[in-house]
GROMACS .gro file of C-alpha atoms in nm:
model
  256
    1MET     CA    1   2.125  -2.338   0.857
    2LEU     CA    2   2.341  -2.051   0.661
    3LEU     CA    3   2.228  -1.680   0.695
    4PRO     CA    4   2.383  -1.461   0.462
    5ILE     CA    5   2.498  -1.133   0.550
    6GLY     CA    6   2.673  -0.955   0.273
    7ASP     CA    7   2.898  -1.072  -0.059
    8ASP     CA    8   3.135  -0.916  -0.291
    9ASN     CA    9   3.012  -0.625  -0.463
   10GLN     CA   10   3.361  -0.495  -0.627
   11GLY     CA   11   3.252  -0.573  -0.978
   12ARG     CA   12   2.928  -0.280  -0.918
   13LEU     CA   13   2.929  -0.068  -1.141
   14THR     CA   14   2.595   0.127  -1.051
   15THR     CA   15   2.349   0.233  -0.735
   16PRO     CA   16   2.109  -0.067  -0.742
   17ILE     CA   17   1.822   0.182  -0.693
   18VAL     CA   18   1.544  -0.082  -0.799
   19VAL     CA   19   1.689  -0.298  -0.522
   20TYR     CA   20   1.625   0.044  -0.283
   21SER     CA   21   1.311   0.085  -0.400
   22LEU     CA   22   1.169  -0.286  -0.379
   23VAL     CA   23   1.278  -0.248  -0.006
   24ALA     CA   24   1.053   0.051   0.069
   25ILE     CA   25   0.764  -0.021  -0.107
   26ASN     CA   26   0.800  -0.350   0.066
   27VAL     CA   27   0.794  -0.138   0.375
   28ILE     CA   28   0.579   0.095   0.337
   29VAL     CA   29   0.344  -0.223   0.207
   30PHE     CA   30   0.383  -0.398   0.568
   31LEU     CA   31   0.276  -0.096   0.729
   32LEU     CA   32  -0.063  -0.057   0.544
   33GLN     CA   33  -0.095  -0.392   0.637
   34LEU     CA   34  -0.064  -0.362   0.955
   35SER     CA   35  -0.269  -0.069   0.972
   36GLY     CA   36  -0.545  -0.306   0.759
   37GLY     CA   37  -0.586  -0.594   0.954
   38ASP     CA   38  -0.646  -0.942   0.854
   39GLN     CA   39  -0.937  -0.811   0.624
   40PHE     CA   40  -0.670  -0.574   0.452
   41THR     CA   41  -0.395  -0.931   0.351
   42LEU     CA   42  -0.665  -1.147   0.268
   43ALA     CA   43  -0.794  -0.990   0.000
   44TYR     CA   44  -0.457  -0.841  -0.151
   45SER     CA   45  -0.277  -1.202  -0.084
   46ALA     CA   46  -0.307  -1.476  -0.399
   47VAL     CA   47  -0.520  -1.728  -0.284
   48PRO     CA   48  -0.571  -1.993  -0.560
   49TYR     CA   49  -0.887  -2.090  -0.558
   50LYS     CA   50  -1.016  -1.742  -0.590
   51ILE     CA   51  -0.729  -1.733  -0.906
   52THR     CA   52  -0.836  -2.076  -1.063
   53HIS     CA   53  -1.213  -2.002  -1.027
   54ASN     CA   54  -1.161  -1.593  -1.112
   55VAL     CA   55  -1.372  -1.531  -0.806
   56THR     CA   56  -1.347  -1.255  -0.538
   57LEU     CA   57  -1.467  -1.440  -0.247
   58VAL     CA   58  -1.380  -1.751  -0.185
   59PRO     CA   59  -1.747  -1.936  -0.061
   60PRO     CA   60  -1.709  -2.019   0.364
   61GLY     CA   61  -1.604  -2.335   0.451
   62VAL     CA   62  -1.445  -2.430   0.128
   63ARG     CA   63  -1.211  -2.652   0.357
   64GLY     CA   64  -1.449  -2.750   0.575
   65ALA     CA   65  -1.413  -2.544   0.986
   66LEU     CA   66  -1.147  -2.407   1.215
   67PRO     CA   67  -1.056  -2.735   1.491
   68PRO     CA   68  -1.253  -2.632   1.791
   69GLY     CA   69  -1.139  -2.344   1.977
   70THR     CA   70  -0.874  -2.201   1.692
   71ASP     CA   71  -0.868  -1.826   1.722
   72GLU     CA   72  -1.030  -1.703   1.388
   73SER     CA   73  -0.798  -1.402   1.354
   74LEU     CA   74  -0.496  -1.625   1.456
   75ALA     CA   75  -0.609  -1.864   1.141
   76ILE     CA   76  -0.695  -1.604   0.872
   77ARG     CA   77  -0.313  -1.500   0.911
   78ARG     CA   78  -0.221  -1.899   0.957
   79GLY     CA   79  -0.394  -1.885   0.665
   80LEU     CA   80  -0.684  -2.206   0.817
   81PRO     CA   81  -0.977  -2.296   0.634
   82VAL     CA   82  -1.202  -1.987   0.756
   83PRO     CA   83  -1.547  -2.088   0.840
   84ARG     CA   84  -1.872  -2.002   0.757
   85GLY     CA   85  -1.951  -1.644   1.010
   86ILE     CA   86  -1.635  -1.480   0.939
   87PRO     CA   87  -1.685  -1.207   0.721
   88GLN     CA   88  -1.469  -1.201   0.420
   89GLU     CA   89  -1.227  -0.840   0.225
   90GLU     CA   90  -1.339  -0.873  -0.164
   91GLY     CA   91  -0.997  -0.864  -0.355
   92PRO     CA   92  -0.905  -0.727  -0.622
   93SER     CA   93  -1.095  -0.699  -0.996
   94PRO     CA   94  -1.011  -0.871  -1.195
   95ILE     CA   95  -0.891  -1.107  -0.886
   96TYR     CA   96  -0.596  -1.159  -1.109
   97LEU     CA   97  -0.424  -0.864  -1.033
   98THR     CA   98  -0.322  -1.004  -0.689
   99LEU     CA   99  -0.019  -1.185  -0.817
  100LEU     CA  100   0.114  -0.910  -0.847
  101THR     CA  101   0.031  -0.733  -0.463
  102SER     CA  102   0.100  -1.084  -0.322
  103MET     CA  103   0.452  -0.969  -0.392
  104PHE     CA  104   0.499  -0.705  -0.168
  105MET     CA  105   0.264  -0.809   0.139
  106HIS     CA  106   0.471  -1.006   0.451
  107GLY     CA  107   0.367  -1.224   0.704
  108SER     CA  108   0.563  -1.113   0.999
  109ILE     CA  109   0.838  -0.902   1.019
  110LEU     CA  110   1.030  -1.151   1.079
  111HIS     CA  111   0.950  -1.263   0.723
  112ILE     CA  112   0.979  -0.916   0.593
  113ALA     CA  113   1.298  -0.916   0.735
  114GLY     CA  114   1.422  -1.228   0.603
  115ASN     CA  115   1.292  -1.130   0.289
  116MET     CA  116   1.489  -0.775   0.208
  117LEU     CA  117   1.826  -0.896   0.339
  118TYR     CA  118   1.776  -1.160   0.055
  119LEU     CA  119   1.662  -0.879  -0.208
  120TRP     CA  120   1.987  -0.599  -0.006
  121ILE     CA  121   2.256  -0.883  -0.060
  122PHE     CA  122   2.186  -1.091  -0.391
  123GLY     CA  123   2.018  -0.826  -0.608
  124ASP     CA  124   2.249  -0.507  -0.688
  125ASN     CA  125   2.448  -0.721  -0.833
  126ILE     CA  126   2.198  -0.842  -1.066
  127GLU     CA  127   2.063  -0.501  -1.140
  128ASP     CA  128   2.422  -0.426  -1.216
  129ASN     CA  129   2.431  -0.632  -1.490
  130PHE     CA  130   2.109  -0.643  -1.661
  131GLY     CA  131   2.008  -0.266  -1.557
  132HIS     CA  132   1.741  -0.076  -1.375
  133LEU     CA  133   1.463  -0.135  -1.596
  134ARG     CA  134   1.523  -0.502  -1.706
  135PHE     CA  135   1.600  -0.619  -1.376
  136LEU     CA  136   1.267  -0.475  -1.215
  137ILE     CA  137   1.072  -0.674  -1.468
  138PHE     CA  138   1.278  -0.993  -1.434
  139TYR     CA  139   1.182  -0.936  -1.048
  140LEU     CA  140   0.825  -0.902  -1.122
  141ILE     CA  141   0.840  -1.217  -1.412
  142CYS     CA  142   0.997  -1.442  -1.136
  143GLY     CA  143   0.738  -1.356  -0.889
  144LEU     CA  144   0.470  -1.347  -1.088
  145ILE     CA  145   0.636  -1.802  -1.209
  146ALA     CA  146   0.650  -1.850  -0.795
  147SER     CA  147   0.247  -1.739  -0.764
  148LEU     CA  148   0.168  -1.995  -1.019
  149ALA     CA  149   0.379  -2.266  -0.926
  150GLN     CA  150   0.245  -2.282  -0.635
  151ILE     CA  151  -0.115  -2.260  -0.770
  152LEU     CA  152  -0.051  -2.560  -0.993
  153ALA     CA  153   0.085  -2.731  -0.674
  154ASP     CA  154  -0.262  -2.697  -0.563
  155PRO     CA  155  -0.521  -2.562  -0.736
  156ASP     CA  156  -0.824  -2.546  -0.455
  157SER     CA  157  -0.606  -2.417  -0.165
  158ILE     CA  158  -0.787  -2.132   0.015
  159ILE     CA  159  -0.438  -2.072   0.209
  160PRO     CA  160  -0.267  -1.697   0.136
  161SER     CA  161   0.001  -1.703  -0.068
  162LEU     CA  162   0.133  -1.392   0.032
  163GLY     CA  163   0.585  -1.248   0.018
  164ALA     CA  164   0.833  -1.123  -0.228
  165SER     CA  165   1.021  -1.508  -0.196
  166GLY     CA  166   0.925  -1.619  -0.490
  167ALA     CA  167   1.074  -1.284  -0.690
  168ILE     CA  168   1.402  -1.321  -0.435
  169ALA     CA  169   1.413  -1.721  -0.526
  170GLY     CA  170   1.443  -1.562  -0.870
  171VAL     CA  171   1.736  -1.410  -0.833
  172LEU     CA  172   1.898  -1.620  -0.612
  173GLY     CA  173   1.913  -1.829  -0.919
  174ALA     CA  174   2.047  -1.590  -1.175
  175TYR     CA  175   2.367  -1.487  -0.926
  176LEU     CA  176   2.402  -1.900  -0.854
  177VAL     CA  177   2.405  -1.882  -1.303
  178MET     CA  178   2.660  -1.539  -1.302
  179PHE     CA  179   2.859  -1.548  -0.965
  180PRO     CA  180   2.904  -1.893  -0.794
  181ARG     CA  181   3.247  -1.810  -0.694
  182ASN     CA  182   3.144  -1.510  -0.499
  183ARG     CA  183   3.242  -1.449  -0.189
  184VAL     CA  184   2.932  -1.444   0.103
  185ARG     CA  185   3.013  -1.349   0.425
  186SER     CA  186   2.723  -1.587   0.623
  187ILE     CA  187   2.656  -1.673   1.009
  188LEU     CA  188   2.738  -2.065   1.098
  189PRO     CA  189   2.514  -2.103   1.410
  190LEU     CA  190   2.744  -2.399   1.576
  191PRO     CA  191   2.630  -2.568   1.934
  192PHE     CA  192   2.721  -2.282   2.210
  193ILE     CA  193   2.872  -2.015   1.918
  194TRP     CA  194   2.765  -1.794   1.650
  195THR     CA  195   3.061  -1.775   1.418
  196ILE     CA  196   3.073  -1.589   1.084
  197VAL     CA  197   3.232  -1.800   0.823
  198GLU     CA  198   3.298  -1.686   0.370
  199LEU     CA  199   3.153  -1.956   0.131
  200PRO     CA  200   3.131  -1.947  -0.233
  201ALA     CA  201   2.793  -1.873  -0.331
  202VAL     CA  202   2.749  -2.194  -0.489
  203VAL     CA  203   2.795  -2.365  -0.193
  204VAL     CA  204   2.558  -2.086   0.029
  205LEU     CA  205   2.294  -2.069  -0.259
  206GLY     CA  206   2.333  -2.458  -0.296
  207PHE     CA  207   2.254  -2.566   0.035
  208TRP     CA  208   1.922  -2.266  -0.011
  209ILE     CA  209   1.765  -2.497  -0.310
  210VAL     CA  210   1.844  -2.795  -0.122
  211ILE     CA  211   1.647  -2.723   0.195
  212GLN     CA  212   1.345  -2.584  -0.024
  213ILE     CA  213   1.315  -2.913  -0.202
  214ALA     CA  214   1.356  -3.126   0.071
  215SER     CA  215   1.030  -2.932   0.234
  216GLN     CA  216   0.836  -2.921  -0.035
  217TYR     CA  217   0.844  -3.226   0.002
  218THR     CA  218   0.773  -3.264   0.389
  219THR     CA  219   0.496  -3.024   0.320
  220MET     CA  220   0.310  -3.239   0.077
  221GLU     CA  221   0.319  -3.534   0.321
  222SER     CA  222   0.167  -3.348   0.564
  223ALA     CA  223  -0.077  -3.220   0.410
  224LYS     CA  224  -0.182  -3.552   0.307
  225ALA     CA  225  -0.314  -3.539   0.667
  226THR     CA  226  -0.371  -3.158   0.762
  227GLN     CA  227  -0.498  -2.879   0.581
  228GLY     CA  228  -0.299  -2.671   0.778
  229GLY     CA  229  -0.119  -2.350   0.655
  230GLY     CA  230   0.282  -2.239   0.597
  231VAL     CA  231   0.563  -2.174   0.355
  232ALA     CA  232   0.502  -2.190  -0.020
  233TYR     CA  233   0.846  -2.392  -0.058
  234MET     CA  234   0.698  -2.465  -0.405
  235ALA     CA  235   0.632  -2.125  -0.509
  236HIS     CA  236   1.093  -2.035  -0.399
  237ILE     CA  237   1.153  -2.363  -0.611
  238GLY     CA  238   0.891  -2.216  -0.917
  239GLY     CA  239   1.102  -1.901  -0.855
  240PHE     CA  240   1.479  -1.977  -0.872
  241VAL     CA  241   1.399  -2.218  -1.176
  242GLY     CA  242   1.246  -1.962  -1.344
  243GLY     CA  243   1.569  -1.679  -1.275
  244LEU     CA  244   1.808  -1.940  -1.372
  245ILE     CA  245   1.636  -1.978  -1.702
  246LEU     CA  246   1.571  -1.607  -1.747
  247CYS     CA  247   1.919  -1.485  -1.574
  248PHE     CA  248   2.050  -1.590  -1.940
  249ILE     CA  249   1.788  -1.422  -2.180
  250PHE     CA  250   1.828  -1.070  -1.952
  251ARG     CA  251   2.164  -1.001  -1.866
  252ARG     CA  252   2.398  -0.799  -2.086
  253ARG     CA  253   2.748  -0.836  -2.034
  254TYR     CA  254   2.921  -1.156  -1.865
  255PRO     CA  255   3.021  -1.146  -1.485
  256VAL     CA  256   3.430  -1.126  -1.556
   0.00000   0.00000   0.00000
């Protein structure tokens, strides 16, 4: 697995104020999640069942009950089916607003750290090319596309979907089209040692999307036997494809 830690910014002409602002907002919202607890997270995440049925509360026990002995709060964090007896927080009204709020929420410190790292590395060059406002619109649209892709994959799921991953996947898609030859510094974990390598963006991001597609296939196979939660790989794929296409509309100049 490659972990990007930096890229070539020699051609960047502007300060990526939108990227910096998005990182700050995501951190602030994550702190609100920590103080608000599981109910806050569940209320403002995008739950496919709520979106497709236009309800603010998922009826208790829709997808069965928890396995015996499962901790209730842990179940909510993992997106497992919620049985009768667990109070649920109502989401915003209309419930479709969770498609927006969920983009700024995360499930753990590692989740937000990984997402913000990718946004920090790859977002600045895209913002520089698109312009600040156009980049923000692009980012939000990619996030919406990602959420809708996840909902279409399982419209009756009550597993909460949250995170900036889908929107950032759109940024990666645009980066792959516009800066495929940019050198990306990445950590390559080898047996007994980690080393830093420089690879073209097409290799790093190409490897990333292959992993997402393979993981989505595995998730689909696993879903046939279990109702457990997991990473929303379909959102990653949807956001990435959206970014690939939308970059041709939003870019203002061709990279040199």
